Amino acid sequence: MKRILKKFFMIFFILLILLVSGVMIFMQQPKFGKQPSGARLERIKKSPNFRDGKFQNLSYTPDLAEGSSYLKVMTKFFFGKSKYNIPGAVIPSQKTDLLHLSPDENVLVWFGHSSYFMQIDGKTFLVDPVFSGSASPVRFTTPSFKGTDVYKVEDFPAIDYLLISHDHWDHLDYETVLKLKSKVSRVVTGLGTGEHLEHWGYTPETIIEKDWNEEYNAGNGFIFNITPGRHFSGRGLSRNRAMWVSFVVQTPTMKIFIGGDSGYDTHFKQIGEKFGPFDLAILECGQYNEAWKYIHMMPEETVTAAHDLKATKLMPVHWSKFSLALHDWNEPVQRAVLEAGKQHMPLVTPMIGQKVNLKGQQIFTEWWNDKALQPEK
């Protein structure tokens, strides 16, 4: 018996070593990026938001809410997802010709989740682009919904400003930013994220990295203020070595708030008081759950945050492309529409690829309620 047990444990430890070794080898791939080092790390250490070896949120922000545990969360992920977590049909879309926009058009085009293109006052902006078909290092675990991958890097004109809110896989996509490299003039992002980009071939001169409450004046009336969020960062086993940010984007004629990922907190009101009002607030509205309510807003909080920011209009994003939570795929926008009605907040809810006129009035259909998109009950 002792011999059998000894053999069993030996085999177990050999398999464990092979598994750990396989994971470590897998994580050496370039797509995992690189931790900040050298002069960049020294700069990070001087940040008032970097303590105990990592970036910190303004408020106490546990990974999981009170009463939750990783065991409960994982159990629900595998056995408790909504039956309508994925659309029942191909997501509808439009295809706007971005290569031939008139220079005087002020437009936004959304690509699902948190990726979108803007042309404002003659400059082009691309935010958190993910066009690889997946939001994970293991592609089959988080594939994009059918119909959402209608755009490729080849469909884009030259990009004046690539904005990266943080380094999570559903916001910083290795394949996409690699292909975009020759098109991008400047990358604007938070401290630490530039290490990934340099590791992938972007030149230091291209990358503008800022701390919360710092400004990048691009000249000619284009100003970027880097503002806080309530979230976290990390592409591998180490968390919070790079910063997660939101952006106040000021152009000669407009002011737009780009929220990145964030739980609800007082920073929205502070940003609104300092920089508001905004012509448009683009805020996350999806992939939420009570178990992680401190790092992702509920849809009702998204509408409240837009009011805190003194926004004229709200565009809810972070939905309709990837399933990263347990709720129905279209529940985020349905709840946001109901709350926006209560709080009298105008919404911008385009189809993927639909051209949004940033300076005009526009009526959007509730395309997400199409019967074809609802799974059979």
Short mmCIF file of C-alpha atoms in Angstrom, two decimals:
data_model
loop_
_atom_site.label_atom_id
_atom_site.label_comp_id
_atom_site.label_asym_id
_atom_site.label_seq_id
_atom_site.Cartn_x
_atom_site.Cartn_y
_atom_site.Cartn_z
CA MET A 1 0.00 0.00 0.00
CA LYS A 2 2.77 2.44 0.91
CA ARG A 3 4.46 1.69 -2.40
CA ILE A 4 1.24 2.43 -4.30
CA LEU A 5 0.73 5.72 -2.45
CA LYS A 6 4.32 6.71 -3.02
CA LYS A 7 3.96 6.01 -6.73
CA PHE A 8 0.68 7.96 -6.85
CA PHE A 9 2.18 11.04 -5.21
CA MET A 10 5.22 10.85 -7.46
CA ILE A 11 3.03 10.80 -10.55
CA PHE A 12 0.90 13.63 -9.11
CA PHE A 13 3.92 15.86 -8.48
CA ILE A 14 5.39 15.12 -11.91
CA LEU A 15 2.08 16.09 -13.54
CA LEU A 16 1.88 19.22 -11.38
CA ILE A 17 5.40 20.25 -12.36
CA LEU A 18 4.60 19.66 -16.04
CA LEU A 19 1.41 21.71 -15.73
CA VAL A 20 3.15 24.63 -14.00
CA SER A 21 6.01 24.49 -16.49
CA GLY A 22 3.54 24.46 -19.39
CA VAL A 23 1.72 27.50 -18.02
CA MET A 24 4.98 29.40 -17.49
CA ILE A 25 6.15 28.59 -21.03
CA PHE A 26 2.74 29.62 -22.43
CA MET A 27 2.94 32.94 -20.60
CA GLN A 28 6.28 33.79 -22.18
CA GLN A 29 4.50 34.57 -25.44
CA PRO A 30 4.79 38.21 -26.60
CA LYS A 31 1.05 38.79 -26.30
CA PHE A 32 1.31 38.77 -22.51
CA GLY A 33 3.36 41.94 -22.74
CA LYS A 34 5.99 43.01 -20.27
CA GLN A 35 6.14 44.40 -16.73
CA PRO A 36 7.42 47.99 -16.33
CA SER A 37 11.17 48.25 -15.79
CA GLY A 38 14.06 50.70 -15.83
CA ALA A 39 13.28 54.41 -16.03
CA ARG A 40 9.58 53.71 -16.50
CA LEU A 41 9.44 51.74 -13.25
CA GLU A 42 11.31 54.47 -11.41
CA ARG A 43 8.80 57.02 -12.62
CA ILE A 44 5.93 54.76 -11.53
CA LYS A 45 7.39 54.45 -8.03
CA LYS A 46 7.14 58.24 -7.66
CA SER A 47 3.43 58.25 -8.42
CA PRO A 48 1.19 59.16 -5.45
CA ASN A 49 -1.14 56.41 -6.69
CA PHE A 50 1.53 53.67 -6.46
CA ARG A 51 1.99 52.12 -3.02
CA ASP A 52 3.15 48.75 -1.69
CA GLY A 53 4.43 47.73 -5.12
CA LYS A 54 1.24 48.39 -7.10
CA PHE A 55 -1.24 51.04 -8.19
CA GLN A 56 -4.13 51.70 -5.81
CA ASN A 57 -7.70 52.89 -6.30
CA LEU A 58 -8.83 56.10 -4.64
CA SER A 59 -11.31 54.16 -2.47
CA TYR A 60 -10.97 50.75 -0.88
CA THR A 61 -11.78 48.33 -3.72
CA PRO A 62 -11.82 44.61 -2.96
CA ASP A 63 -11.74 42.19 -5.89
CA LEU A 64 -14.98 40.61 -4.72
CA ALA A 65 -17.86 42.07 -2.76
CA GLU A 66 -18.76 41.06 0.75
CA GLY A 67 -20.20 37.55 0.95
CA SER A 68 -18.64 36.47 -2.35
CA SER A 69 -15.79 34.04 -2.91
CA TYR A 70 -13.81 32.84 -5.90
CA LEU A 71 -15.35 29.38 -5.47
CA LYS A 72 -18.87 30.82 -5.69
CA VAL A 73 -17.95 32.98 -8.66
CA MET A 74 -16.32 30.14 -10.61
CA THR A 75 -19.24 27.83 -9.87
CA LYS A 76 -21.67 30.40 -11.26
CA PHE A 77 -19.46 30.98 -14.31
CA PHE A 78 -19.60 27.32 -15.23
CA PHE A 79 -23.10 26.44 -14.04
CA GLY A 80 -25.04 29.67 -13.40
CA LYS A 81 -24.88 31.76 -16.57
CA SER A 82 -28.07 33.03 -18.12
CA LYS A 83 -29.37 30.90 -20.99
CA TYR A 84 -29.46 34.15 -22.96
CA ASN A 85 -25.84 35.07 -22.23
CA ILE A 86 -25.07 34.85 -25.97
CA PRO A 87 -27.29 36.28 -28.75
CA GLY A 88 -29.62 33.88 -30.52
CA ALA A 89 -28.62 35.16 -33.96
CA VAL A 90 -25.98 37.19 -35.78
CA ILE A 91 -25.61 40.70 -34.30
CA PRO A 92 -26.77 43.27 -36.91
CA SER A 93 -24.30 45.84 -38.11
CA GLN A 94 -23.61 48.55 -40.65
CA LYS A 95 -20.35 49.18 -42.48
CA THR A 96 -19.27 52.81 -42.54
CA ASP A 97 -16.49 53.65 -44.99
CA LEU A 98 -13.96 55.14 -42.57
CA LEU A 99 -11.33 55.59 -45.27
CA HIS A 100 -13.39 58.18 -47.13
CA LEU A 101 -14.98 60.31 -44.44
CA SER A 102 -15.27 63.99 -45.21
CA PRO A 103 -12.65 65.89 -43.15
CA ASP A 104 -15.34 68.15 -41.71
CA GLU A 105 -17.49 65.29 -40.35
CA ASN A 106 -17.64 64.88 -36.58
CA VAL A 107 -18.58 61.26 -36.11
CA LEU A 108 -18.30 58.22 -33.85
CA VAL A 109 -18.44 54.58 -34.96
CA TRP A 110 -18.76 51.82 -32.36
CA PHE A 111 -17.41 48.29 -32.91
CA GLY A 112 -19.01 46.58 -29.92
CA HIS A 113 -17.73 46.29 -26.35
CA SER A 114 -15.39 49.25 -25.63
CA SER A 115 -13.88 49.78 -29.09
CA TYR A 116 -14.81 52.85 -31.13
CA PHE A 117 -13.49 55.33 -33.67
CA MET A 118 -14.03 59.08 -33.60
CA GLN A 119 -13.25 61.87 -36.01
CA ILE A 120 -13.57 65.29 -34.38
CA ASP A 121 -12.38 68.65 -35.69
CA GLY A 122 -10.25 66.94 -38.33
CA LYS A 123 -8.43 64.52 -35.99
CA THR A 124 -8.95 60.76 -35.69
CA PHE A 125 -9.18 58.81 -32.44
CA LEU A 126 -9.33 55.05 -31.84
CA VAL A 127 -10.19 53.73 -28.37
CA ASP A 128 -9.36 50.27 -26.95
CA PRO A 129 -9.54 48.43 -30.31
CA VAL A 130 -10.07 44.65 -30.20
CA PHE A 131 -10.44 43.08 -33.64
CA SER A 132 -8.83 39.66 -33.16
CA GLY A 133 -12.10 37.84 -32.50
CA SER A 134 -11.30 37.09 -28.86
CA ALA A 135 -10.74 38.82 -25.53
CA SER A 136 -8.50 36.22 -23.92
CA PRO A 137 -5.06 34.65 -24.30
CA VAL A 138 -6.95 31.39 -24.86
CA ARG A 139 -9.08 32.25 -27.88
CA PHE A 140 -11.94 29.76 -27.47
CA THR A 141 -12.76 30.95 -23.94
CA THR A 142 -14.10 34.40 -24.88
CA PRO A 143 -14.90 34.53 -28.60
CA SER A 144 -16.68 37.56 -30.01
CA PHE A 145 -20.39 37.28 -30.80
CA LYS A 146 -21.26 36.31 -34.36
CA GLY A 147 -21.56 39.38 -36.58
CA THR A 148 -19.48 41.71 -34.42
CA ASP A 149 -16.20 41.35 -36.31
CA VAL A 150 -17.17 43.36 -39.38
CA TYR A 151 -14.16 45.69 -39.19
CA LYS A 152 -10.49 44.94 -39.71
CA VAL A 153 -7.41 47.09 -39.21
CA GLU A 154 -7.30 47.59 -42.98
CA ASP A 155 -10.61 49.50 -42.74
CA PHE A 156 -9.04 52.35 -40.77
CA PRO A 157 -7.43 55.56 -41.91
CA ALA A 158 -4.35 56.98 -40.22
CA ILE A 159 -4.99 57.32 -36.49
CA ASP A 160 -3.84 60.53 -34.83
CA TYR A 161 -4.50 59.29 -31.29
CA LEU A 162 -4.80 55.70 -30.11
CA LEU A 163 -6.25 55.72 -26.58
CA ILE A 164 -5.72 52.68 -24.34
CA SER A 165 -7.56 52.80 -21.01
CA HIS A 166 -5.81 49.78 -19.44
CA ASP A 167 -4.08 46.55 -20.31
CA HIS A 168 -6.85 43.96 -19.92
CA TRP A 169 -7.32 41.63 -22.88
CA ASP A 170 -10.72 43.09 -23.82
CA HIS A 171 -9.17 46.58 -24.10
CA LEU A 172 -5.56 46.04 -25.19
CA ASP A 173 -5.46 43.45 -27.96
CA TYR A 174 -2.02 42.29 -29.03
CA GLU A 175 -2.92 41.30 -32.59
CA THR A 176 -4.83 44.51 -33.24
CA VAL A 177 -2.30 47.02 -31.91
CA LEU A 178 0.48 45.16 -33.71
CA LYS A 179 -1.32 45.56 -37.05
CA LEU A 180 -2.19 49.20 -36.27
CA LYS A 181 1.39 50.22 -35.56
CA SER A 182 2.11 51.80 -38.94
CA LYS A 183 -1.13 53.82 -38.82
CA VAL A 184 -0.75 55.35 -35.33
CA SER A 185 0.88 58.73 -34.72
CA ARG A 186 0.47 58.87 -30.93
CA VAL A 187 -0.66 56.50 -28.19
CA VAL A 188 -2.14 58.08 -25.06
CA THR A 189 -2.39 55.80 -22.04
CA GLY A 190 -1.69 55.41 -18.32
CA LEU A 191 1.63 54.82 -16.59
CA GLY A 192 3.09 51.38 -17.19
CA THR A 193 1.02 50.34 -20.20
CA GLY A 194 3.70 51.73 -22.52
CA GLU A 195 5.99 48.85 -21.52
CA HIS A 196 3.71 46.43 -23.37
CA LEU A 197 3.61 48.65 -26.43
CA GLU A 198 7.38 49.13 -26.56
CA HIS A 199 7.78 45.36 -26.16
CA TRP A 200 5.58 45.04 -29.25
CA GLY A 201 7.60 47.48 -31.35
CA TYR A 202 6.09 50.91 -30.70
CA THR A 203 8.78 53.58 -30.37
CA PRO A 204 9.05 55.52 -27.07
CA GLU A 205 8.48 58.77 -28.95
CA THR A 206 5.05 57.50 -30.02
CA ILE A 207 3.82 56.76 -26.49
CA ILE A 208 2.38 59.38 -24.12
CA GLU A 209 2.03 57.89 -20.62
CA LYS A 210 0.39 59.89 -17.88
CA ASP A 211 -0.62 59.54 -14.24
CA TRP A 212 -4.08 60.40 -12.95
CA ASN A 213 -4.65 64.16 -12.94
CA GLU A 214 -1.94 64.82 -15.53
CA GLU A 215 -2.43 66.52 -18.88
CA TYR A 216 -1.17 66.00 -22.40
CA ASN A 217 -1.56 69.10 -24.54
CA ALA A 218 -1.34 67.95 -28.15
CA GLY A 219 -1.59 71.50 -29.48
CA ASN A 220 -4.10 73.28 -31.73
CA GLY A 221 -6.85 72.98 -29.12
CA PHE A 222 -6.54 69.20 -28.51
CA ILE A 223 -6.00 68.39 -24.82
CA PHE A 224 -6.11 65.06 -23.00
CA ASN A 225 -6.58 64.99 -19.24
CA ILE A 226 -5.90 61.59 -17.71
CA THR A 227 -8.42 60.97 -14.93
CA PRO A 228 -9.11 58.16 -12.41
CA GLY A 229 -11.18 55.02 -12.65
CA ARG A 230 -12.04 52.34 -10.09
CA HIS A 231 -10.74 49.12 -11.53
CA PHE A 232 -7.49 47.11 -11.82
CA SER A 233 -4.97 45.98 -14.43
CA GLY A 234 -2.88 43.00 -15.46
CA ARG A 235 -2.46 40.58 -18.35
CA GLY A 236 -0.95 37.69 -16.39
CA LEU A 237 -0.46 36.71 -12.78
CA SER A 238 0.71 40.14 -11.57
CA ARG A 239 -1.92 42.81 -10.98
CA ASN A 240 -1.87 46.60 -10.87
CA ARG A 241 1.65 47.17 -12.19
CA ALA A 242 0.19 49.45 -14.87
CA MET A 243 -2.46 52.11 -14.43
CA TRP A 244 -6.14 52.05 -15.44
CA VAL A 245 -7.42 55.42 -16.58
CA SER A 246 -10.28 57.45 -17.97
CA PHE A 247 -9.88 60.37 -20.36
CA VAL A 248 -11.20 63.89 -20.70
CA VAL A 249 -10.79 64.62 -24.40
CA GLN A 250 -11.04 68.29 -25.34
CA THR A 251 -11.01 69.37 -28.98
CA PRO A 252 -11.47 72.89 -30.34
CA THR A 253 -15.26 72.47 -30.35
CA MET A 254 -16.14 69.44 -28.17
CA LYS A 255 -15.51 67.81 -24.81
CA ILE A 256 -15.94 64.06 -24.41
CA PHE A 257 -15.44 61.78 -21.40
CA ILE A 258 -14.08 58.28 -22.06
CA GLY A 259 -14.60 56.14 -18.98
CA GLY A 260 -12.66 52.95 -19.67
CA ASP A 261 -13.64 50.35 -17.04
CA SER A 262 -14.73 51.54 -13.62
CA GLY A 263 -16.91 50.78 -10.66
CA TYR A 264 -19.05 53.61 -9.39
CA ASP A 265 -17.38 56.06 -7.01
CA THR A 266 -16.98 59.74 -6.15
CA HIS A 267 -14.44 60.37 -8.92
CA PHE A 268 -17.21 60.86 -11.48
CA LYS A 269 -18.65 63.81 -9.59
CA GLN A 270 -15.16 65.25 -9.02
CA ILE A 271 -14.37 65.01 -12.74
CA GLY A 272 -17.72 66.57 -13.61
CA GLU A 273 -17.11 69.48 -11.28
CA LYS A 274 -13.61 70.08 -12.64
CA PHE A 275 -14.07 69.44 -16.37
CA GLY A 276 -17.81 69.30 -17.08
CA PRO A 277 -20.13 69.70 -18.73
CA PHE A 278 -19.45 67.10 -21.43
CA ASP A 279 -21.02 66.84 -24.87
CA LEU A 280 -20.90 63.06 -24.47
CA ALA A 281 -19.92 60.57 -21.78
CA ILE A 282 -18.92 57.08 -22.97
CA LEU A 283 -19.24 54.75 -19.98
CA GLU A 284 -19.09 51.02 -19.36
CA CYS A 285 -22.45 49.31 -19.02
CA GLY A 286 -21.96 45.56 -19.04
CA GLN A 287 -20.09 42.54 -17.66
CA TYR A 288 -21.29 43.46 -14.16
CA ASN A 289 -22.34 41.34 -11.21
CA GLU A 290 -23.05 41.97 -7.53
CA ALA A 291 -20.00 39.81 -6.76
CA TRP A 292 -17.65 42.33 -8.43
CA LYS A 293 -19.74 45.50 -8.10
CA TYR A 294 -16.77 47.60 -6.96
CA ILE A 295 -14.91 47.26 -10.28
CA HIS A 296 -17.83 47.32 -12.77
CA MET A 297 -20.90 49.55 -12.60
CA MET A 298 -24.47 48.36 -12.68
CA PRO A 299 -26.40 49.96 -15.61
CA GLU A 300 -28.32 52.20 -13.22
CA GLU A 301 -25.03 53.48 -11.80
CA THR A 302 -23.82 54.17 -15.34
CA VAL A 303 -26.68 56.61 -15.85
CA THR A 304 -26.04 58.21 -12.46
CA ALA A 305 -22.34 58.56 -13.32
CA ALA A 306 -23.27 60.41 -16.53
CA HIS A 307 -25.26 62.89 -14.44
CA ASP A 308 -22.32 63.23 -12.03
CA LEU A 309 -20.14 64.10 -15.01
CA LYS A 310 -22.66 66.72 -16.19
CA ALA A 311 -22.95 64.94 -19.53
CA THR A 312 -25.43 66.07 -22.16
CA LYS A 313 -25.64 62.54 -23.59
CA LEU A 314 -24.55 59.05 -22.53
CA MET A 315 -23.26 56.24 -24.71
CA PRO A 316 -23.27 52.91 -22.82
CA VAL A 317 -20.50 50.54 -23.96
CA HIS A 318 -18.75 47.36 -22.72
CA TRP A 319 -21.54 45.11 -24.02
CA SER A 320 -22.68 43.36 -27.23
CA LYS A 321 -19.44 41.64 -28.23
CA PHE A 322 -18.03 39.42 -25.47
CA SER A 323 -19.57 37.38 -22.69
CA LEU A 324 -17.53 38.17 -19.58
CA ALA A 325 -20.31 37.98 -17.00
CA LEU A 326 -23.47 35.99 -16.24
CA HIS A 327 -26.30 38.27 -17.39
CA ASP A 328 -28.34 38.22 -20.61
CA TRP A 329 -26.26 39.62 -23.47
CA ASN A 330 -28.66 42.58 -23.96
CA GLU A 331 -29.64 43.15 -20.33
CA PRO A 332 -27.11 46.01 -19.87
CA VAL A 333 -28.68 48.27 -22.48
CA GLN A 334 -32.23 47.30 -21.51
CA ARG A 335 -31.59 48.33 -17.91
CA ALA A 336 -29.76 51.47 -19.00
CA VAL A 337 -32.69 52.54 -21.20
CA LEU A 338 -35.14 52.14 -18.31
CA GLU A 339 -32.92 54.09 -15.91
CA ALA A 340 -32.14 56.78 -18.48
CA GLY A 341 -35.87 57.37 -18.82
CA LYS A 342 -36.18 57.82 -15.05
CA GLN A 343 -33.18 60.15 -14.87
CA HIS A 344 -33.94 61.98 -18.13
CA MET A 345 -30.58 61.17 -19.70
CA PRO A 346 -30.48 61.04 -23.54
CA LEU A 347 -28.78 57.87 -24.80
CA VAL A 348 -26.62 57.16 -27.84
CA THR A 349 -27.19 53.50 -28.78
CA PRO A 350 -26.00 52.78 -32.33
CA MET A 351 -25.64 49.45 -34.06
CA ILE A 352 -22.10 48.23 -34.51
CA GLY A 353 -20.63 50.20 -37.40
CA GLN A 354 -23.41 52.80 -37.54
CA LYS A 355 -22.25 56.38 -38.04
CA VAL A 356 -23.11 58.61 -35.07
CA ASN A 357 -23.32 62.34 -35.77
CA LEU A 358 -21.60 63.90 -32.75
CA LYS A 359 -23.03 67.35 -33.34
CA GLY A 360 -26.56 66.59 -34.42
CA GLN A 361 -29.78 64.96 -33.26
CA GLN A 362 -30.22 61.32 -34.11
CA ILE A 363 -32.81 58.65 -33.39
CA PHE A 364 -31.59 55.11 -32.67
CA THR A 365 -33.68 51.97 -32.95
CA GLU A 366 -33.80 49.41 -30.12
CA TRP A 367 -32.13 46.88 -32.40
CA TRP A 368 -31.09 44.67 -29.46
CA ASN A 369 -34.78 43.78 -28.86
CA ASP A 370 -35.18 42.19 -32.30
CA LYS A 371 -36.92 38.83 -31.82
CA ALA A 372 -34.33 37.07 -33.96
CA LEU A 373 -31.66 37.92 -31.38
CA GLN A 374 -33.57 36.34 -28.52
CA PRO A 375 -32.91 32.62 -27.95
CA GLU A 376 -35.97 30.40 -28.06
CA LYS A 377 -37.48 29.99 -24.60
#
